[in-house]
Structures are given as C-alpha cells and as structure tokens.
CSV table of C-alpha atoms and ligand atoms in Angstrom, one decimal:
chain,number,residue,atom,x,y,z
J,822,MET,CA,-19.1,-0.5,12.1
J,823,ASP,CA,-18.9,2.3,9.6
J,824,ILE,CA,-15.7,4.5,9.4
J,825,LEU,CA,-13.9,6.8,7.3
J,826,GLY,CA,-10.9,5.5,5.4
J,827,ILE,CA,-8.0,7.6,3.8
J,828,ASP,CA,-5.4,6.7,1.4
J,829,ILE,CA,-2.8,9.3,1.2
J,830,GLY,CA,-0.5,8.5,-2.0
J,831,GLY,CA,2.0,10.7,-3.8
J,832,THR,CA,-0.3,11.9,-6.6
J,833,GLY,CA,-3.9,11.7,-4.7
J,834,ILE,CA,-5.4,11.5,-1.7
J,835,LYS,CA,-8.7,9.2,-1.3
J,836,GLY,CA,-11.3,8.4,1.0
J,837,ALA,CA,-14.8,6.9,1.6
J,838,PRO,CA,-16.7,5.6,4.6
J,839,VAL,CA,-16.5,2.1,5.1
J,840,ASN,CA,-18.5,-1.0,6.3
J,841,THR,CA,-15.8,-2.4,8.3
J,842,GLU,CA,-17.4,-5.7,8.5
J,843,THR,CA,-17.9,-6.3,4.8
J,844,GLY,CA,-15.4,-4.0,3.5
J,845,GLU,CA,-17.6,-2.2,1.2
J,846,LEU,CA,-17.6,1.7,0.2
J,847,LEU,CA,-20.3,3.1,2.1
J,848,ALA,CA,-20.0,6.0,-0.9
J,849,GLU,CA,-18.4,6.5,-4.1
J,850,ARG,CA,-14.7,7.4,-3.2
J,851,PHE,CA,-13.4,10.7,-2.9
J,852,ARG,CA,-10.0,12.1,-4.4
J,853,ILE,CA,-8.1,15.3,-4.3
J,854,PRO,CA,-4.5,15.9,-5.9
J,855,THR,CA,-1.9,15.6,-3.4
J,856,PRO,CA,-0.7,19.3,-2.5
J,857,GLN,CA,2.8,19.8,-3.8
J,858,PRO,CA,5.1,20.3,-2.0
J,859,ALA,CA,3.3,17.6,0.3
J,860,LEU,CA,4.3,19.4,3.5
J,861,PRO,CA,2.6,18.5,6.7
J,862,ASN,CA,-0.3,20.9,7.1
J,863,ALA,CA,-0.8,21.1,3.3
J,864,VAL,CA,-1.9,17.4,3.5
J,865,ALA,CA,-3.5,17.4,7.1
J,866,ASP,CA,-5.4,20.5,5.2
J,867,VAL,CA,-6.9,18.1,2.4
J,868,VAL,CA,-7.3,15.2,4.7
J,869,GLN,CA,-9.8,17.4,6.5
J,870,GLN,CA,-11.6,18.5,3.0
J,871,VAL,CA,-12.0,14.7,2.1
J,872,ALA,CA,-13.8,14.1,5.3
J,873,ALA,CA,-15.9,17.2,5.1
J,874,HIS,CA,-16.6,15.7,1.8
J,875,PHE,CA,-18.6,12.8,3.2
J,876,GLY,CA,-19.8,15.5,6.4
J,877,TYR,CA,-18.0,12.7,8.4
J,878,THR,CA,-17.1,13.2,12.3
J,879,GLY,CA,-15.8,10.1,14.4
J,880,PRO,CA,-12.7,8.0,13.9
J,881,ALA,CA,-10.7,7.7,11.0
J,882,GLY,CA,-8.1,5.5,9.9
J,883,VAL,CA,-5.3,7.3,7.4
J,884,THR,CA,-2.5,5.4,5.2
J,885,PHE,CA,1.0,7.0,4.9
J,886,PRO,CA,3.7,5.8,2.6
J,887,ALA,CA,6.5,5.4,5.1
J,888,ILE,CA,7.3,3.2,8.6
J,889,VAL,CA,4.5,4.7,10.8
J,890,LYS,CA,5.0,3.6,14.4
J,891,LYS,CA,2.1,4.7,17.2
J,892,GLY,CA,1.1,7.3,15.0
J,893,ILE,CA,4.6,9.1,14.1
J,894,ILE,CA,6.1,9.2,10.7
J,895,HIS,CA,10.1,7.3,10.9
J,896,THR,CA,11.1,7.3,7.1
J,897,ALA,CA,10.6,10.2,4.1
J,898,ALA,CA,11.5,7.4,0.8
J,899,ASN,CA,9.0,9.3,-1.4
J,900,VAL,CA,7.7,12.1,0.8
J,901,ASP,CA,9.1,15.4,1.9
J,902,GLY,CA,11.7,14.7,4.4
J,903,SER,CA,9.6,17.1,6.4
J,904,TRP,CA,7.9,14.4,7.7
J,905,ILE,CA,10.3,12.4,9.8
J,906,ASN,CA,9.2,12.3,13.2
J,907,VAL,CA,6.0,14.1,12.9
J,908,ASP,CA,3.1,13.1,14.9
J,909,ALA,CA,0.8,12.4,12.0
J,910,ALA,CA,-1.7,10.5,14.5
J,911,ALA,CA,-1.8,13.9,16.4
J,912,LEU,CA,-1.9,16.1,13.4
J,913,PHE,CA,-4.7,14.4,11.6
J,914,SER,CA,-7.0,13.9,14.7
J,915,ALA,CA,-6.6,17.9,15.1
J,916,HIS,CA,-7.6,18.5,11.7
J,917,LEU,CA,-10.7,15.7,11.8
J,918,GLY,CA,-12.0,16.3,15.4
J,919,GLY,CA,-11.8,12.4,16.1
J,920,GLU,CA,-9.6,10.2,17.1
J,921,THR,CA,-7.0,8.8,14.0
J,922,THR,CA,-5.2,6.2,13.4
J,923,VAL,CA,-2.7,6.1,10.9
J,924,VAL,CA,-0.4,3.3,9.1
J,925,ASN,CA,2.0,2.5,6.3
J,926,ASP,CA,-0.1,2.3,3.2
J,927,ALA,CA,0.9,-1.5,2.2
J,928,ASP,CA,0.0,-2.6,5.4
J,929,ALA,CA,-3.1,-1.2,5.1
J,930,ALA,CA,-3.8,-2.7,1.5
J,931,GLY,CA,-2.6,-6.0,2.6
J,932,VAL,CA,-5.1,-5.9,5.6
J,933,ALA,CA,-7.9,-5.6,2.7
J,934,GLU,CA,-6.8,-8.0,0.8
J,935,MET,CA,-6.4,-10.5,3.8
J,936,ARG,CA,-10.0,-9.8,4.9
J,937,PHE,CA,-11.8,-9.4,2.2
J,938,GLY,CA,-9.5,-10.1,-1.1
J,939,SER,CA,-7.0,-12.6,-2.5
J,940,GLY,CA,-5.5,-13.1,0.9
J,941,LYS,CA,-8.9,-14.5,2.6
J,942,ASP,CA,-8.7,-17.9,4.3
J,943,ARG,CA,-5.0,-17.9,3.5
J,944,PRO,CA,-3.0,-19.6,6.3
J,945,GLY,CA,0.7,-19.8,6.6
J,946,THR,CA,3.0,-16.6,5.4
J,947,VAL,CA,1.7,-14.5,2.6
J,948,ILE,CA,3.5,-11.6,0.9
J,949,MET,CA,1.3,-8.7,-0.2
J,950,LEU,CA,3.5,-6.1,-2.9
J,951,THR,CA,2.1,-2.7,-3.8
J,952,PHE,CA,3.7,-1.5,-7.1
J,953,GLY,CA,3.3,2.2,-7.5
J,954,THR,CA,5.3,5.2,-6.5
J,955,GLY,CA,7.3,2.7,-4.7
J,956,ILE,CA,7.2,-0.9,-3.6
J,957,GLY,CA,5.3,-1.2,-0.3
J,958,SER,CA,5.1,-4.6,1.6
J,959,ALA,CA,3.1,-6.2,3.9
J,960,VAL,CA,3.7,-9.4,5.6
J,961,PHE,CA,1.5,-12.3,7.4
J,962,HIS,CA,1.6,-15.2,9.0
J,963,ASP,CA,-1.8,-17.1,9.6
J,964,GLY,CA,-3.3,-13.6,8.8
J,965,GLU,CA,-1.7,-12.2,11.7
J,966,LEU,CA,0.1,-8.5,10.1
J,967,LEU,CA,3.9,-8.3,11.0
J,968,PRO,CA,4.2,-4.0,10.4
J,969,ASN,CA,6.6,-2.1,8.7
J,970,THR,CA,8.5,-4.5,6.9
J,971,GLU,CA,9.6,-2.6,3.6
J,972,PHE,CA,10.7,-4.9,1.3
J,973,GLY,CA,10.7,-1.9,-1.6
J,974,HIS,CA,14.2,-1.4,-0.3
J,975,LEU,CA,15.4,-4.7,-0.2
J,976,GLN,CA,18.6,-4.4,-2.3
J,977,ILE,CA,19.3,-6.8,-5.5
J,978,ARG,CA,22.0,-6.1,-7.5
J,979,GLY,CA,23.3,-3.4,-5.1
J,980,LYS,CA,19.9,-1.2,-5.6
J,981,ASP,CA,17.0,-0.6,-3.8
J,982,ALA,CA,14.2,-3.1,-5.4
J,983,GLU,CA,11.7,0.1,-5.8
J,984,ARG,CA,14.4,2.0,-7.8
J,985,ARG,CA,14.7,-1.1,-10.1
J,986,CYS,CA,11.1,-2.2,-10.7
J,987,SER,CA,8.3,-0.2,-9.3
J,988,GLU,CA,5.6,1.0,-11.3
J,989,ARG,CA,6.8,3.9,-11.7
J,990,VAL,CA,10.1,2.9,-13.0
J,991,ARG,CA,8.6,0.8,-15.6
J,992,GLU,CA,6.6,3.8,-16.9
J,993,GLU,CA,9.3,6.3,-16.6
J,994,LYS,CA,11.8,3.9,-18.8
J,995,ASN,CA,8.8,2.7,-20.7
J,996,MET,CA,9.5,-0.7,-19.8
J,997,SER,CA,8.0,-3.6,-21.9
J,998,PHE,CA,6.2,-6.1,-19.5
J,999,LYS,CA,8.3,-8.7,-20.4
J,1000,LYS,CA,11.5,-6.9,-19.3
J,1001,TRP,CA,9.9,-5.5,-16.0
J,1002,ALA,CA,8.6,-9.2,-15.0
J,1003,LYS,CA,12.0,-10.6,-15.7
J,1004,ILE,CA,13.2,-8.1,-12.9
J,1005,VAL,CA,10.3,-8.8,-10.9
J,1006,SER,CA,11.0,-12.5,-10.8
J,1007,GLU,CA,14.3,-12.0,-9.5
J,1008,TYR,CA,13.1,-9.6,-6.8
J,1009,LEU,CA,10.2,-12.6,-6.1
J,1010,GLU,CA,12.8,-15.4,-6.0
J,1011,THR,CA,14.7,-13.4,-3.3
J,1012,LEU,CA,11.6,-12.9,-1.0
J,1013,GLU,CA,10.9,-16.6,-1.6
J,1014,LYS,CA,14.6,-17.6,-0.9
J,1015,LEU,CA,14.3,-15.7,2.6
J,1016,PHE,CA,10.5,-15.9,3.8
J,1017,SER,CA,9.4,-19.3,2.2
J,1018,PRO,CA,5.8,-17.8,1.4
J,1019,GLU,CA,2.6,-19.5,0.6
J,1020,LEU,CA,1.5,-16.7,-1.4
J,1021,PHE,CA,2.4,-13.5,-3.3
J,1022,ILE,CA,-0.5,-10.6,-3.4
J,1023,ILE,CA,0.7,-8.0,-6.4
J,1024,GLY,CA,-1.0,-5.0,-5.4
J,1025,GLY,CA,-0.4,-1.0,-6.2
J,1026,GLY,CA,-1.4,0.7,-9.5
J,1027,VAL,CA,0.1,-2.5,-11.5
J,1028,SER,CA,-2.6,-4.8,-10.1
J,1029,LYS,CA,-5.0,-3.6,-12.9
J,1030,LYS,CA,-2.9,-4.7,-15.6
J,1031,ALA,CA,-2.7,-8.3,-14.3
J,1032,GLU,CA,-3.4,-9.9,-17.5
J,1033,LYS,CA,-0.2,-8.4,-18.9
J,1034,PHE,CA,2.4,-9.4,-16.2
J,1035,LEU,CA,0.9,-12.2,-14.1
J,1036,PRO,CA,0.9,-15.5,-16.9
J,1037,LEU,CA,5.1,-13.7,-17.3
J,1038,LEU,CA,5.5,-13.9,-13.6
J,1039,THR,CA,4.1,-17.4,-12.8
J,1040,ALA,CA,6.3,-18.7,-15.6
J,1041,LYS,CA,9.3,-18.2,-13.4
J,1042,THR,CA,8.4,-18.0,-9.7
J,1043,HIS,CA,7.1,-21.0,-7.4
J,1044,VAL,CA,5.3,-19.7,-5.1
J,1045,LEU,CA,1.3,-19.0,-5.8
J,1046,ILE,CA,1.0,-15.3,-7.0
J,1047,GLN,CA,-2.2,-13.5,-7.7
J,1048,PRO,CA,-3.4,-9.8,-7.9
J,1049,ALA,CA,-4.7,-7.7,-5.6
J,1050,LYS,CA,-8.4,-7.8,-5.6
J,1051,MET,CA,-9.4,-4.4,-4.3
J,1052,GLN,CA,-7.0,-2.4,-6.6
J,1053,ASN,CA,-7.3,1.4,-5.8
J,1054,GLU,CA,-9.8,0.6,-2.8
J,1055,ALA,CA,-7.3,-1.7,-0.6
J,1056,GLY,CA,-5.6,1.2,1.3
J,1057,ILE,CA,-9.1,3.1,2.1
J,1058,ILE,CA,-11.1,-0.2,3.3
J,1059,GLY,CA,-8.0,-1.6,5.0
J,1060,ALA,CA,-7.2,1.7,6.8
J,1061,ALA,CA,-10.6,1.8,8.0
J,1062,CYS,CA,-10.1,-1.8,9.1
J,1063,LEU,CA,-7.1,-0.7,11.3
J,1064,ALA,CA,-8.9,2.5,12.9
J,1065,ARG,CA,-8.8,2.4,16.6
J,1066,ARG,CA,-12.4,2.4,17.7
M,1276,BGC,C1,8.3,3.3,1.5
M,1276,BGC,C2,7.2,2.5,2.2
M,1276,BGC,C3,6.0,2.6,1.5
M,1276,BGC,C4,6.1,2.3,0.0
M,1276,BGC,C5,5.0,2.3,-0.6
M,1276,BGC,C6,8.5,3.1,0.0
M,1276,BGC,O1,9.2,4.0,-0.7
M,1276,BGC,O2,9.4,3.4,2.4
M,1276,BGC,O3,7.1,2.9,3.6
M,1276,BGC,O4,4.9,1.6,1.4
M,1276,BGC,O5,6.9,3.2,-0.6
M,1276,BGC,O6,4.1,3.3,-0.9
C-alpha cells in the first residue's frame, strides 16, 4: 500500500510517499527546514506543506523525536517544551485531513531497518541506535518492537549518553572519530551487559560515515555491529509502515 511518511527532525521535516510492501520511496523526498521555534502549529503547517507537495490525501505516518504514546507527546528532550501533552496525532490529522499515526523517530527508523535493511531476518535481540541531534533507540526481539526505549538517556559516568556522544556533540566538540568511538564503545558495552543483544545497528546522521568509525567500534565490542542501510530515509519509510490503515 502507498502511504505518506514524514520524518520530523531538529533541522528538517522530510517526507515522501512509500510503498510499504517494498520500502521504496515512490517520489524523491521533499524537505523543508524545521521552523524555529518549532512550536506545534508551525510544525503542523510544515507537515501539511510536505503532504501538499505530493498532492497527498489519505493515511499518513509521522515521526517525532520524543516518547509518543497513542499519538500524545510525553517528553521534550530536544524539542520545544510546549509539545508536552500535545495530541500530535489529532493535530496532524486535522492538518492533513486523513488519519495520522505518530511514532518515535528512532522506533520508525528501526522498523524500516528490520523490514528492509540491516536488521532483515535477524532473530533475537536487535538494538538500533540513531546518532543525530540526540541519541534515539529502537529495541526488537524476534522482529517485535518494544517502543519508546530512550537509551539516549542512559547515564554513563553520570551523564546522559546523548550528551556524551550524539553526532551533534561530536561535531560541536570537533571530536575525532577515534575519541568518539572510544566513548561510544563504553556506551555499547553498557548496553551489551544489560541486554545481551545479537546485533547493534548504528543509524542517524553519523551512519553516512560508517567506514570512518565502524572498524574502531568493532575492535572493542563483542556484539555484531552494522551501519543502517537506509540512512536518511529510514524514518520516512518506518513511519509509513507503522501508519494505521
Ligand atoms: C529523545 C528521543 C529521540 C532521540 C533521537 C532523544 O533526546 O528523547 O525520544 O528518539 O532523541 O531524536
């Protein structure tokens, strides 16, 4: 089925219609910069513009970088505080004119990777981590998603993991991949002790530079580590797959 997927990020709001059977984008993705401040109505207007670009009406899937339960936003670590308790599903449905499902951004990216990417046919426990503005997580067991896991806020040495080694922190601190990989390895080792996963999938903005950090990470971690295959498109594809029909 063809469904519109939209990925809301800190810097851009991107979307495309997706064939949810194959995971293919049916048109080139369209991106509008995230309005600043990213208040609910301003963001909803942009979501509407993305749908209008494709002349799309119908069910849609939208990602959001926070805990999302039944369409309601529960946290605001990297977004404007006014989102807390907003019924984003109702807000976007009103703007799009079709039923809209809202899910956590990392959960959506993870679903896309499990269906069509690096997690395909992977049984056991798979942990996808997205390194971008923050760190998002998606946890699967035998392909089933455990939603809203929030491993970016796991405390390592008294600090949220995402404050130590998100892609934004790496860039802001001008950290070498060697240094970054050392900090990420400690994080992965902690997750390994707690969850004994079969596979880590590394996604988000940093996954484009996999050749720079993957050899440094695999040298220190015992669990298989793979870069995400879909990179920038995983959120769009996963959102469309998770949309209620
Ligand atoms: C948020 C998560 C989100 C992640 C990646 C974290 O700060 O708490 O909900 O998935 O950033 O955007």
